[in-house]
Short mmCIF file of C-alpha atoms and ligand atoms in Angstrom, two decimals:
data_model
loop_
_atom_site.label_atom_id
_atom_site.label_comp_id
_atom_site.label_asym_id
_atom_site.label_seq_id
_atom_site.Cartn_x
_atom_site.Cartn_y
_atom_site.Cartn_z
CA UNK A 201 13.66 -2.24 -10.44
CA UNK A 202 12.61 -5.92 -11.19
CA UNK A 203 9.71 -6.04 -13.91
CA UNK A 204 7.85 -9.22 -14.10
CA UNK A 205 6.60 -10.66 -17.06
CA UNK A 206 3.88 -12.19 -15.12
CA UNK A 207 1.09 -10.30 -13.53
CA UNK A 208 -1.58 -10.53 -11.29
CA UNK A 209 -4.94 -10.83 -12.45
CA UNK A 210 -6.91 -8.05 -13.05
CA UNK A 211 -3.63 -5.54 -13.12
CA UNK A 212 -4.10 -2.66 -14.97
CA UNK A 213 -2.42 -2.34 -18.63
CA UNK A 214 -1.57 1.12 -17.98
CA UNK A 215 0.54 0.66 -14.80
CA UNK A 216 3.95 -1.14 -14.68
CA UNK A 217 3.99 -4.06 -12.60
CA UNK A 218 7.20 -4.48 -10.07
CA UNK A 219 8.64 -6.75 -7.94
CA UNK A 220 11.25 -4.33 -6.36
CA UNK A 221 11.38 -0.68 -5.77
CA UNK A 222 12.13 1.59 -8.78
CA UNK A 223 14.27 4.58 -7.77
CA UNK A 224 14.42 8.00 -9.30
CA UNK A 225 17.93 8.80 -10.53
CA UNK A 226 17.72 11.47 -7.76
CA UNK A 227 17.60 9.09 -4.97
CA UNK A 228 20.87 8.07 -3.89
CA UNK A 229 20.37 3.78 -3.05
CA UNK A 230 22.87 4.04 -0.02
CA UNK A 231 20.10 6.17 1.69
CA UNK A 232 17.71 2.99 1.47
CA UNK A 233 20.65 0.75 2.33
CA UNK A 234 21.90 -0.39 6.05
CA UNK A 235 24.26 -2.98 7.17
CA UNK A 236 21.76 -3.28 10.57
CA UNK A 237 18.15 -3.04 10.22
CA UNK A 238 18.11 -2.44 13.94
CA UNK A 239 14.52 -2.69 15.50
CA UNK A 240 12.63 -2.96 12.34
CA UNK A 241 10.70 -6.25 11.26
CA UNK A 242 12.99 -8.47 9.33
CA UNK A 243 11.84 -9.78 5.75
CA UNK A 244 14.51 -12.06 5.10
CA UNK A 245 13.44 -13.81 1.93
CA UNK A 246 11.82 -12.35 -1.27
CA UNK A 247 7.92 -12.67 -1.41
CA UNK A 248 6.45 -14.66 -4.47
CA UNK A 249 5.17 -12.16 -7.06
CA UNK A 250 2.54 -12.32 -8.20
CA UNK A 251 1.43 -12.15 -4.54
CA UNK A 252 0.08 -16.03 -3.74
CA UNK A 253 -1.86 -14.40 -0.76
CA UNK A 254 -3.97 -11.31 -2.41
CA UNK A 255 -6.33 -11.03 -5.28
CA UNK A 256 -6.91 -7.84 -6.99
CA UNK A 257 -10.72 -7.70 -7.39
CA UNK A 258 -13.15 -5.25 -8.74
CA UNK A 259 -15.42 -3.51 -6.36
CA UNK A 260 -19.11 -4.61 -7.59
CA UNK A 261 -20.95 -3.84 -4.79
CA UNK A 262 -22.93 -0.37 -5.20
CA UNK A 263 -22.49 0.35 -1.51
CA UNK A 264 -18.86 0.14 -1.41
CA UNK A 265 -17.39 3.52 -1.10
CA UNK A 266 -15.05 2.69 -3.79
CA UNK A 267 -17.43 1.09 -6.22
CA UNK A 268 -16.11 0.92 -9.75
CA UNK A 269 -12.70 0.84 -8.42
CA UNK A 270 -10.82 -2.11 -7.38
CA UNK A 271 -9.64 -3.37 -4.04
CA UNK A 272 -7.36 -6.17 -2.34
CA UNK A 273 -8.50 -9.54 -1.30
CA UNK A 274 -6.97 -12.07 0.70
CA UNK A 275 -6.56 -15.68 -0.89
CA UNK A 276 -6.25 -17.53 2.08
CA UNK A 277 -6.55 -16.54 6.08
CA UNK A 278 -3.69 -14.53 7.07
CA UNK A 279 -2.45 -14.71 11.12
CA UNK A 280 -2.52 -11.87 13.51
CA UNK A 281 0.89 -9.50 12.94
CA UNK A 282 1.89 -11.45 9.70
CA UNK A 283 3.54 -9.91 6.79
CA UNK A 284 1.50 -10.02 3.53
CA UNK A 285 3.52 -7.73 1.11
CA UNK A 286 5.73 -4.58 -0.03
CA UNK A 287 4.35 -1.51 -0.92
CA UNK A 288 6.08 -1.11 -4.19
CA UNK A 289 6.42 2.06 -6.69
CA UNK A 290 8.58 4.93 -7.51
CA UNK A 291 10.98 6.03 -4.97
CA UNK A 292 11.21 9.61 -5.10
CA UNK A 293 12.12 13.22 -3.02
CA UNK A 294 9.79 15.98 -2.16
CA UNK A 295 11.12 17.98 -4.98
CA UNK A 296 9.04 15.28 -7.44
CA UNK A 297 5.93 14.94 -5.22
CA UNK A 298 2.60 14.89 -7.28
CA UNK A 299 0.34 16.41 -4.86
CA UNK A 300 -2.70 14.83 -6.83
CA UNK A 301 -1.46 11.09 -6.36
CA UNK A 302 -3.72 8.97 -4.64
CA UNK A 303 -0.92 6.39 -4.28
CA UNK A 304 2.00 8.40 -2.62
CA UNK A 305 3.33 6.96 0.84
CA UNK A 306 6.09 8.66 3.20
CA UNK A 307 9.12 6.08 3.60
CA UNK A 308 11.78 8.17 5.42
CA UNK A 309 10.96 11.54 6.62
CA UNK A 310 14.39 12.18 7.70
CA UNK A 311 15.99 11.34 3.83
CA UNK A 312 12.69 13.21 2.42
CA UNK A 313 11.67 9.78 0.37
CA UNK A 314 8.50 8.54 -0.64
CA UNK A 315 7.12 5.82 -2.71
CA UNK A 316 4.42 6.81 -5.35
CA UNK A 317 2.46 3.84 -6.74
CA UNK A 318 0.44 5.74 -9.38
CA UNK A 319 2.51 4.71 -12.80
CA UNK A 320 4.37 1.70 -11.53
CA UNK A 321 3.65 -0.55 -8.39
CA UNK A 322 2.38 -4.31 -6.96
CA UNK A 323 -0.86 -5.69 -5.52
CA UNK A 324 -0.30 -3.10 -2.47
CA UNK A 325 -1.60 -0.13 -4.81
CA UNK A 326 -5.09 -1.58 -4.55
CA UNK A 327 -5.71 -1.69 -0.85
CA UNK A 328 -8.42 0.55 0.15
CA UNK A 329 -9.18 2.75 3.63
CA UNK A 330 -11.52 0.99 6.24
CA UNK A 331 -13.80 3.94 6.27
CA UNK A 332 -17.41 3.22 5.08
CA UNK A 333 -15.94 -0.41 4.19
CA UNK A 334 -15.41 -2.24 7.63
CA UNK A 335 -17.26 -1.56 10.61
CA UNK A 336 -14.73 -3.17 12.99
CA UNK A 337 -11.80 -0.43 11.55
CA UNK A 338 -9.14 -1.68 9.49
CA UNK A 339 -7.65 -5.33 9.49
CA UNK A 340 -3.89 -4.33 8.01
CA UNK A 341 -1.30 -1.52 8.34
CA UNK A 342 1.38 -0.07 6.51
CA UNK A 343 4.84 -0.72 8.59
CA UNK A 344 8.23 0.29 8.00
CA UNK A 345 10.55 -2.83 7.84
CA UNK A 346 13.84 -4.05 6.89
CA UNK A 347 14.31 -6.53 3.31
CA UNK A 348 17.29 -8.62 3.10
CA UNK A 349 18.69 -7.61 -0.33
CA UNK A 350 21.58 -9.71 -0.02
CA UNK A 351 23.38 -11.17 2.77
CA UNK A 352 24.04 -8.36 5.36
CA UNK A 353 22.53 -5.82 3.07
CA UNK A 354 19.32 -4.20 4.15
CA UNK A 355 16.69 -2.14 2.52
CA UNK A 356 14.43 -0.10 3.85
CA UNK A 357 10.70 -0.84 3.07
CA UNK A 358 7.33 -0.37 3.73
CA UNK A 359 5.62 -3.57 4.28
CA UNK A 360 1.72 -4.52 4.65
CA UNK A 361 0.94 -6.48 7.92
CA UNK A 362 -1.90 -7.77 9.20
CA UNK A 363 -2.65 -6.05 12.24
CA UNK A 364 -1.57 -7.76 15.55
CA UNK A 365 -4.07 -9.74 17.81
CA UNK A 366 -4.85 -6.93 20.39
CA UNK A 367 -5.81 -7.19 24.08
CA UNK A 368 -9.17 -9.25 23.60
CA UNK A 369 -8.89 -12.54 22.57
CA UNK A 370 -12.37 -12.60 20.99
CA UNK A 371 -11.69 -9.13 19.62
CA UNK A 372 -12.11 -8.49 15.56
CA UNK A 373 -8.22 -8.63 15.05
CA UNK A 374 -7.87 -12.08 17.12
CA UNK A 375 -7.98 -14.52 13.91
CA UNK A 376 -6.42 -11.97 11.66
CA UNK A 377 -7.75 -11.77 8.12
CA UNK A 378 -10.02 -14.44 6.86
CA UNK A 379 -9.84 -15.86 3.48
CA UNK A 380 -11.78 -13.80 0.84
CA UNK A 381 -11.99 -10.85 3.24
CA UNK A 382 -10.66 -7.36 1.83
CA UNK A 383 -7.66 -6.14 3.13
CA UNK A 384 -8.24 -2.43 4.40
CA UNK A 385 -5.88 -0.38 6.24
CA UNK A 386 -6.53 3.51 7.69
CA UNK A 387 -4.85 6.20 5.33
CA UNK A 388 -5.13 8.48 8.54
CA UNK A 389 -7.32 11.60 8.75
CA UNK A 390 -4.90 13.71 6.75
CA UNK A 391 -5.43 11.89 3.38
CA UNK A 392 -8.93 12.60 3.72
CA UNK A 393 -9.05 16.24 5.08
CA UNK A 394 -6.54 16.80 2.17
CA UNK A 395 -9.16 15.57 -0.16
CA UNK A 396 -11.89 17.07 1.33
CA UNK A 397 -10.48 20.68 1.51
CA UNK A 398 -9.72 20.03 -2.33
CA UNK A 399 -13.11 19.13 -3.34
CA UNK A 400 -14.41 21.93 -1.30
CA UNK A 401 -12.19 24.37 -3.09
CA UNK A 402 -13.10 23.07 -6.28
CA UNK A 403 -16.95 23.27 -5.86
CA UNK A 404 -16.51 26.80 -4.72
CA UNK A 405 -14.57 27.76 -7.55
CA UNK A 406 -17.33 25.93 -9.73
CA UNK A 407 -20.14 27.84 -7.80
CA UNK A 408 -18.05 31.27 -8.44
CA UNK A 409 -17.73 30.56 -12.09
CA UNK A 410 -21.47 29.43 -12.51
C1 LIG B 494 -4.41 3.75 -2.81
S1 LIG B 494 -5.89 3.90 -4.01
C2 LIG B 494 -6.63 2.26 -3.65
C3 LIG B 494 -6.92 1.58 -4.53
C4 LIG B 494 -8.09 1.89 -5.57
N1 LIG B 494 -9.44 1.66 -5.31
C5 LIG B 494 -7.92 1.48 -6.84
O1 LIG B 494 -8.80 0.85 -7.78
O2 LIG B 494 -6.97 1.97 -7.59
C6 LIG B 494 -6.86 5.04 -2.84
C7 LIG B 494 -8.05 5.59 -3.63
O3 LIG B 494 -8.96 4.37 -3.52
C8 LIG B 494 -10.08 5.16 -3.30
N2 LIG B 494 -10.66 4.72 -1.91
C9 LIG B 494 -10.23 3.96 -1.08
N3 LIG B 494 -10.59 3.61 -0.11
C10 LIG B 494 -11.93 4.42 0.03
C11 LIG B 494 -12.85 4.67 0.73
N4 LIG B 494 -12.87 3.97 1.83
N5 LIG B 494 -13.63 5.30 0.50
C12 LIG B 494 -14.02 5.91 -0.36
N6 LIG B 494 -12.77 5.97 -1.51
C13 LIG B 494 -11.91 5.05 -1.41
C14 LIG B 494 -10.36 6.96 -3.21
O4 LIG B 494 -10.52 6.94 -4.71
C15 LIG B 494 -9.03 6.96 -2.96
O5 LIG B 494 -8.00 7.98 -3.71
#
């Protein structure tokens, strides 16, 4: 794990800022390493940290569904398909999954490994879901990729990438992400279904208690 003394603007004090993955002792680093990354997108050089291409900003628009929280915004125009930054956090197995975490992403199902950015992470933990934010849909996505840790040694990671152009040259994806735009992905229906079920359950429990 690499901690940085430099932190992005608006970084929360209670969260540790990381510039590489932090592994729980139960995770064998070898499960992430590979001499040949196969068909994964390759990131050969370490991106700048803090990120030069993003800004963490408070959401001040009351119509934004994450009003009062933070979001991640592009500081410059980002071209379709390009790599923006890694999703960093604590690498753990399902034995230590926090079911209440809003920051947990699966890294490797075969090895049962996920990344939780609740207590430590980088700017990517501030990426919101597009629902209620961007009518056209997401403008970025999480992709499996491989980072070159040293010559010939690759580490499996999750990267945030601008969506590819798509078929229509005039469609919303054709220009990538404009400077100042919020970077949004799709968390997937599973993320929201799990939360709706939980909030419905707690509403029922509360109603029964009253
Ligand atoms: C990974 S965090 C995203 C960053 C978060 N906004 C923050 O400031 O820490 C996921 C949480 O952000 C909020 N969020 C993200 N996208 C949202 C959306 N489209 N609608 C409502 N809440 C959203 C929800 O509270 C969700 O559990």
